[in-house]
CSV table of C-alpha atoms in Angstrom, one decimal:
chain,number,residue,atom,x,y,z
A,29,UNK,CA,-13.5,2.6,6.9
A,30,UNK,CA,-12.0,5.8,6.4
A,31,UNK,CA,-8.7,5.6,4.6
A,32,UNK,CA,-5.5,7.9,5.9
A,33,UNK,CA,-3.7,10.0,3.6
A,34,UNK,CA,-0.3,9.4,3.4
A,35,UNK,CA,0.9,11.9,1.0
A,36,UNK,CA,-0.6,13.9,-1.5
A,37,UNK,CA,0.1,16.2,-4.4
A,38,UNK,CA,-1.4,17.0,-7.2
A,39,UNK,CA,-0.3,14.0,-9.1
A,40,UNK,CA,-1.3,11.4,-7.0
A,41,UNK,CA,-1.6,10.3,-3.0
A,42,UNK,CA,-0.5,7.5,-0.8
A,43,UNK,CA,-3.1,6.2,1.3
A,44,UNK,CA,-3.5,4.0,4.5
A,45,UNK,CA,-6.4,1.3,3.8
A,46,UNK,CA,-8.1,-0.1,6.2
A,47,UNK,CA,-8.6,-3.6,6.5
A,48,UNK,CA,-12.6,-4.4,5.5
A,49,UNK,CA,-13.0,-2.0,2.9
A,50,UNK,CA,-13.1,-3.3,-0.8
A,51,UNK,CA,-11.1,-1.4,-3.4
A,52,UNK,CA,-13.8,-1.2,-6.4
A,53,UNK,CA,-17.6,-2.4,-7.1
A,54,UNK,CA,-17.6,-5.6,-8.4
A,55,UNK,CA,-21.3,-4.8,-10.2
A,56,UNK,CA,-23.1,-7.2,-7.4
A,57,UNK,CA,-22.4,-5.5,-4.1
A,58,UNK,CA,-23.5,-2.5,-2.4
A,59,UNK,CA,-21.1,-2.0,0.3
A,60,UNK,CA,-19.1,1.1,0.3
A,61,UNK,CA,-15.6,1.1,-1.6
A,62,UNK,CA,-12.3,2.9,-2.0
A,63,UNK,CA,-13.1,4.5,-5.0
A,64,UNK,CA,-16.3,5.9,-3.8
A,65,UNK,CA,-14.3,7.6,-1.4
A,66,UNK,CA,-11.8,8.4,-3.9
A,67,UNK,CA,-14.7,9.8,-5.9
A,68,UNK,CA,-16.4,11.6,-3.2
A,69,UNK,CA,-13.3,13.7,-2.5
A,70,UNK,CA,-11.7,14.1,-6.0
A,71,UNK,CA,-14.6,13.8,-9.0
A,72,UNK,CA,-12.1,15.0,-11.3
A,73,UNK,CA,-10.7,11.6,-11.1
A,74,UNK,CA,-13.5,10.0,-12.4
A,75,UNK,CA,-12.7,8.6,-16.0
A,76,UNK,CA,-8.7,8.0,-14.7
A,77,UNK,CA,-7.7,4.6,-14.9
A,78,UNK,CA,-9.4,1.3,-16.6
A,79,UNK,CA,-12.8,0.8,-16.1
A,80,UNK,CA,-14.3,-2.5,-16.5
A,81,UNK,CA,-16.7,-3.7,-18.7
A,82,UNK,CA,-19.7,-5.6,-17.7
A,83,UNK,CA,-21.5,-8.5,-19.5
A,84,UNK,CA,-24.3,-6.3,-19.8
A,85,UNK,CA,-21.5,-3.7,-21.7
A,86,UNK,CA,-21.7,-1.1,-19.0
A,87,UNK,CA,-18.2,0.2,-17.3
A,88,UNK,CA,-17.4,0.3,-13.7
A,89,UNK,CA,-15.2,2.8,-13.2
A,90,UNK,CA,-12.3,2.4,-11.4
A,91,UNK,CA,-11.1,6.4,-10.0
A,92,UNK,CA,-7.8,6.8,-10.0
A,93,UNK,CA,-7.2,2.7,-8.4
A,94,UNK,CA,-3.6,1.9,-10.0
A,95,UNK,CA,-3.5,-1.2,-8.1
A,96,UNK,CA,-5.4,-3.5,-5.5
A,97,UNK,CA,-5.6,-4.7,-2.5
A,98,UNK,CA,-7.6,-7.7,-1.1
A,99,UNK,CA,-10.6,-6.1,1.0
A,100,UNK,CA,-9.2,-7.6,4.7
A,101,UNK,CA,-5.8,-6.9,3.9
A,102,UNK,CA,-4.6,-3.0,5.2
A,103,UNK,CA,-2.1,-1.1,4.0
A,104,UNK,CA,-0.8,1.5,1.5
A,105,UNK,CA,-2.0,2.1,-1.9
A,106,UNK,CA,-1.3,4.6,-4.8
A,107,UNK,CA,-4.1,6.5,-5.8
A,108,UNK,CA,-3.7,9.1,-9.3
A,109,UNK,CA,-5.3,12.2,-9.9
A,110,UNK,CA,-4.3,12.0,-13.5
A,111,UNK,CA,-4.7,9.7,-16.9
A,112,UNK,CA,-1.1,10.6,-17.4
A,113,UNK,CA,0.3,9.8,-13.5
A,114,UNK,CA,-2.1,6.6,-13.8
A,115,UNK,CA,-0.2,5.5,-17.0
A,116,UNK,CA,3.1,6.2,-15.2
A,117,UNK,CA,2.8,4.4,-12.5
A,118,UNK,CA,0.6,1.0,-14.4
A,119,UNK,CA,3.8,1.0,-16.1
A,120,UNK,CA,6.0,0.5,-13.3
A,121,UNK,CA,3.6,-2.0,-11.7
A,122,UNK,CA,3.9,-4.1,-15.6
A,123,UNK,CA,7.7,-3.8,-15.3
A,124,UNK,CA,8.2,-4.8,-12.0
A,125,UNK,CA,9.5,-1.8,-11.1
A,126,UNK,CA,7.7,-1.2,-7.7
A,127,UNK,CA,9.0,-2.4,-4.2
A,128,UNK,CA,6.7,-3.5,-2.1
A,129,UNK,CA,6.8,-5.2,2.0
A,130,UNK,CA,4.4,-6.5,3.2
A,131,UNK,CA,3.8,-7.8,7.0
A,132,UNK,CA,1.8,-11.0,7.9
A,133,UNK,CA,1.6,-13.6,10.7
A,134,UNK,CA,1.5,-17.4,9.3
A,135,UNK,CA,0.7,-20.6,10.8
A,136,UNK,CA,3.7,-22.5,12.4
A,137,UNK,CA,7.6,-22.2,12.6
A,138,UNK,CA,9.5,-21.2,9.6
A,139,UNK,CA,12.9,-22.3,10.6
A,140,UNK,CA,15.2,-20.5,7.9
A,141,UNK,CA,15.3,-17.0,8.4
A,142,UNK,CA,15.1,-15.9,4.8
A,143,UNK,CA,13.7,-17.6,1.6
A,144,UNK,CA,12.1,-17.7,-1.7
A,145,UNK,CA,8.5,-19.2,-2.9
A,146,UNK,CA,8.4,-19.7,-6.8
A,147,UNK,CA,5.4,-21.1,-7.6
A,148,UNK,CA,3.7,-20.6,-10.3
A,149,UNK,CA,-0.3,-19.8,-9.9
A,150,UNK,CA,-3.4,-21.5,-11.5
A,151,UNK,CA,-6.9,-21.7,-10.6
A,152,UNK,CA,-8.0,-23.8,-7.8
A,153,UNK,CA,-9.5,-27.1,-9.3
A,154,UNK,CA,-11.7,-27.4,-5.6
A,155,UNK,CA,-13.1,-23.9,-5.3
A,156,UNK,CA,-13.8,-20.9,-7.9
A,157,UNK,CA,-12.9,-18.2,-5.2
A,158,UNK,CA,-9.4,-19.6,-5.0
A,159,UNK,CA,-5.8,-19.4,-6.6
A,160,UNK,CA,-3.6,-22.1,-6.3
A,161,UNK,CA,0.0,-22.5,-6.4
A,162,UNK,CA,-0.1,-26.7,-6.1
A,163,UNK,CA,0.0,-30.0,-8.5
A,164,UNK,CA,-3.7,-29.6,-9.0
A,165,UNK,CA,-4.2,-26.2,-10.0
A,166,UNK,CA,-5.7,-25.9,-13.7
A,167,UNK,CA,-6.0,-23.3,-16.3
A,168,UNK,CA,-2.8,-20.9,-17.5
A,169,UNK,CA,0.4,-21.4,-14.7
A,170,UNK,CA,1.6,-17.7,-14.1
A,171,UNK,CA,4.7,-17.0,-12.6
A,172,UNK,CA,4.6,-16.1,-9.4
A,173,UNK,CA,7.9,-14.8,-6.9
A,174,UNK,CA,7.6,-14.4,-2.9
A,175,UNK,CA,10.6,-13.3,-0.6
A,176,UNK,CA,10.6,-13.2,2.8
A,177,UNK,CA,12.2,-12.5,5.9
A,178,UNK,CA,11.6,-14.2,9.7
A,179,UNK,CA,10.8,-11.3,11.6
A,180,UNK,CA,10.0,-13.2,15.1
A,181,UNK,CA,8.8,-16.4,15.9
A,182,UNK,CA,6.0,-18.0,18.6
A,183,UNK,CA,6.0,-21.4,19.5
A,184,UNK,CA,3.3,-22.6,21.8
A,185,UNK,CA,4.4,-24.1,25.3
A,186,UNK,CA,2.8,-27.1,24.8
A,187,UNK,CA,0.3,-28.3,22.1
A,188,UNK,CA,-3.6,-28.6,22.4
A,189,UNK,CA,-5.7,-30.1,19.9
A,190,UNK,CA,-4.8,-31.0,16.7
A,191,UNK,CA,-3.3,-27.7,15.5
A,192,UNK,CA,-0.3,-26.7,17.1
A,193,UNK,CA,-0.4,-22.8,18.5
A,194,UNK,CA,2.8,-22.0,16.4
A,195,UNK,CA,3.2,-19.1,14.6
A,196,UNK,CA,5.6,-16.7,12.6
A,197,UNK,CA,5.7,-13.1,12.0
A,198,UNK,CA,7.5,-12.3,8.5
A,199,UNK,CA,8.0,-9.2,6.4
A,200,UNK,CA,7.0,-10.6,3.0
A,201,UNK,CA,8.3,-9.3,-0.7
A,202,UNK,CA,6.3,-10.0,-3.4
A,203,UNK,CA,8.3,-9.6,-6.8
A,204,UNK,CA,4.9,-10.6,-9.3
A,205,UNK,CA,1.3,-9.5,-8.9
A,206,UNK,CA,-0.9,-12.8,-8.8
A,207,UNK,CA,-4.0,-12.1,-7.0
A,208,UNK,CA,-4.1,-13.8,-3.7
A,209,UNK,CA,-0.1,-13.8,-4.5
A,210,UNK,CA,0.9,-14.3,-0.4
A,211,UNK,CA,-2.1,-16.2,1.0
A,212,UNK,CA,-1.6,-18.5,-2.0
A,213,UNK,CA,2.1,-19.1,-1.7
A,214,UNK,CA,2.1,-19.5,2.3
A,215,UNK,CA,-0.8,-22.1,2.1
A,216,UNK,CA,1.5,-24.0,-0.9
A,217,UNK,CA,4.5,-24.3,1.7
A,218,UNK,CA,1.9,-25.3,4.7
A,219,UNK,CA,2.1,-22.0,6.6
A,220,UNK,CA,-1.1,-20.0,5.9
A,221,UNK,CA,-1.8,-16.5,6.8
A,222,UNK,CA,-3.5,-16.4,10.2
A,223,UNK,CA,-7.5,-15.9,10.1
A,224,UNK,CA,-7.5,-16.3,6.5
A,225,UNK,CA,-10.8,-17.4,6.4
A,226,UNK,CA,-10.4,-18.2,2.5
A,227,UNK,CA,-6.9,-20.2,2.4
A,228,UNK,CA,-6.5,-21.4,5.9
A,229,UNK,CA,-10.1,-23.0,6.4
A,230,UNK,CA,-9.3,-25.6,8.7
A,231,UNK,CA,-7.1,-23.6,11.3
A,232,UNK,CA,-9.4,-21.2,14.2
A,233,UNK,CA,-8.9,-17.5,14.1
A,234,UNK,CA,-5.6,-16.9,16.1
A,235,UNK,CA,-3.7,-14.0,17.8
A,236,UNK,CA,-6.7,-11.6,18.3
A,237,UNK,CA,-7.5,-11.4,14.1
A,238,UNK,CA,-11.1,-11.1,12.9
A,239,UNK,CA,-9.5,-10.6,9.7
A,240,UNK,CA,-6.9,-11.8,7.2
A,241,UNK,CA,-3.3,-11.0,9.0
A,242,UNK,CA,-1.7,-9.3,6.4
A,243,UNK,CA,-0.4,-6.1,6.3
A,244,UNK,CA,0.8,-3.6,2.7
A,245,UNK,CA,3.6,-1.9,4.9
A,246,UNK,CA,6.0,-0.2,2.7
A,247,UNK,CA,5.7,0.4,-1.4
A,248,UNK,CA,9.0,2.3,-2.8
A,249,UNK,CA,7.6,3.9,-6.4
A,250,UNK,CA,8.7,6.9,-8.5
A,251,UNK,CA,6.6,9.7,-8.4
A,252,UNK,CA,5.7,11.1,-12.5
A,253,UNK,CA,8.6,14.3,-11.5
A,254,UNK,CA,11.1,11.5,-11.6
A,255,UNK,CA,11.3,11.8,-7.6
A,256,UNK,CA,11.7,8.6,-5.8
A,257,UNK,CA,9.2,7.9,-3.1
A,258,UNK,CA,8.7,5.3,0.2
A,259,UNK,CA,5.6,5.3,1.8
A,260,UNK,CA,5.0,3.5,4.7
A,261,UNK,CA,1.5,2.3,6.7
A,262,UNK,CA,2.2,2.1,10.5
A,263,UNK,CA,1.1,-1.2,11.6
A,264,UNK,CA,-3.0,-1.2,12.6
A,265,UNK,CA,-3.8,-2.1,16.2
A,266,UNK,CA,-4.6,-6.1,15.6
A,267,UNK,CA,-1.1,-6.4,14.1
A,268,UNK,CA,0.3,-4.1,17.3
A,269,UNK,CA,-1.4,-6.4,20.0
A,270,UNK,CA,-0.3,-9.5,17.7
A,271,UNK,CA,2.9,-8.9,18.3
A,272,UNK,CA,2.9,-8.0,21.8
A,273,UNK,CA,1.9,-11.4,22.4
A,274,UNK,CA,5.0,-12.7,21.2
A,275,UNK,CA,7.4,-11.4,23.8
């Protein structure tokens, strides 16, 4: 539960996160977070960023946390060390300025190699966890934009059950924000995101996951010295052995 630092300076770092750690206290749980890490390793960041404010009027602080993660999903995030790096890079996450890949596996065979999702996301009508990009979803429509790319594909020898054991390994390119944005999109078009417990309810964990299969690979943003930056999260060991099963 230990992220790996990517990069650091003193404006900011890049960090690895590891799948099964949330990113910020919610005001309910107990569990360990990101930021306490963030805060048990750089206090100075404590008041950087927007905290939120509670019912009861008190603020959870959010250290340094420019942007989120789900907590099952791993990958790289940008963490600031500064009010004025923080403000830099919220900016470029408002604009769309920020390139980001992600990896997953999903749920039976994508034929076209390339293509485009745009959806629009609501609230799920069913389920107050959820997001939904589909006729029923209710409440404000936002847009929402998901490219992809057909990495490799698995299609089972012969089919058991009443799932077929087909699957699809994608590098995925998220061009809005939504929350849920990929697990919402892929479960819109009928291919959800392997073991996502959430979004793909009625399909067994597959392909050695315990967790969501998604994967923050790659996030291209410029650094507050105007210097453009890549950082990249090798892929964790589930997503490794994953894959090995596909050859």
């Amino acid at each position: 539960m230990t992220p790996e630092i990517l990069f650091e300076n003193d404006d900011f770092l890049a960090i690895n996160k590891p799948a099964g750690l949330v990113v910020h206290p919610d005001g309910r749980s107990t569990e360990p977070t990101l930021s306490d890490w963030v805060l048990a390793n750089y206090p100075q960041t404590k008041f950087v960023g927007d905290p939120i404010k509670m019912p009861n009027g008190t603020l959870l602080y959010r250290p340094g946390i420019v942007h989120r993660l789900d907590k099952e999903t791993s990958g790289v995030m940008i963490i600031a060390k500064t009010q004025k790096s923080f403000d830099f890079f919220k900016q470029q996450f408002m604009e769309r300025e920020v390139r980001k890949m992600y990896n997953a596996f999903v749920w039976g065979i994508i034929k076209e190699d390339k293509g485009k999702i745009e959806r629009p996301i609501g609230r799920s009508k069913t389920d107050f966890r959820k997001w939904s990009a589909e006729r029923h979803a209710r409440g404000e429509l936002r847009e929402a934009i998901t490219e992809y790319i057909v990495v490799s594909r698995k299609q089972a020898d012969h089919i058991s059950g009443k799932i077929p054991k087909n699957f699809t390994y994608l590098e995925v390119y998220p061009k809005t924000g939504r929350t849920h944005q990929i697990r919402v999109h892929f479960k819109a078009v009928n291919h959800p995101v392997v073991a996502d417990s959430l979004y793909a309810e009625n399909h067994p964990k597959e392909l050695g996951f315990n967790r969501v299969a998604l994967h923050a690979r790659t996030i291209e943003i410029e650094a507050p010295d105007g210097q453009m930056h890549m950082f990249e999260a090798p892929l964790p060991e589930d997503f490794k052995k994953a894959l090995a099963s596909f050859s």
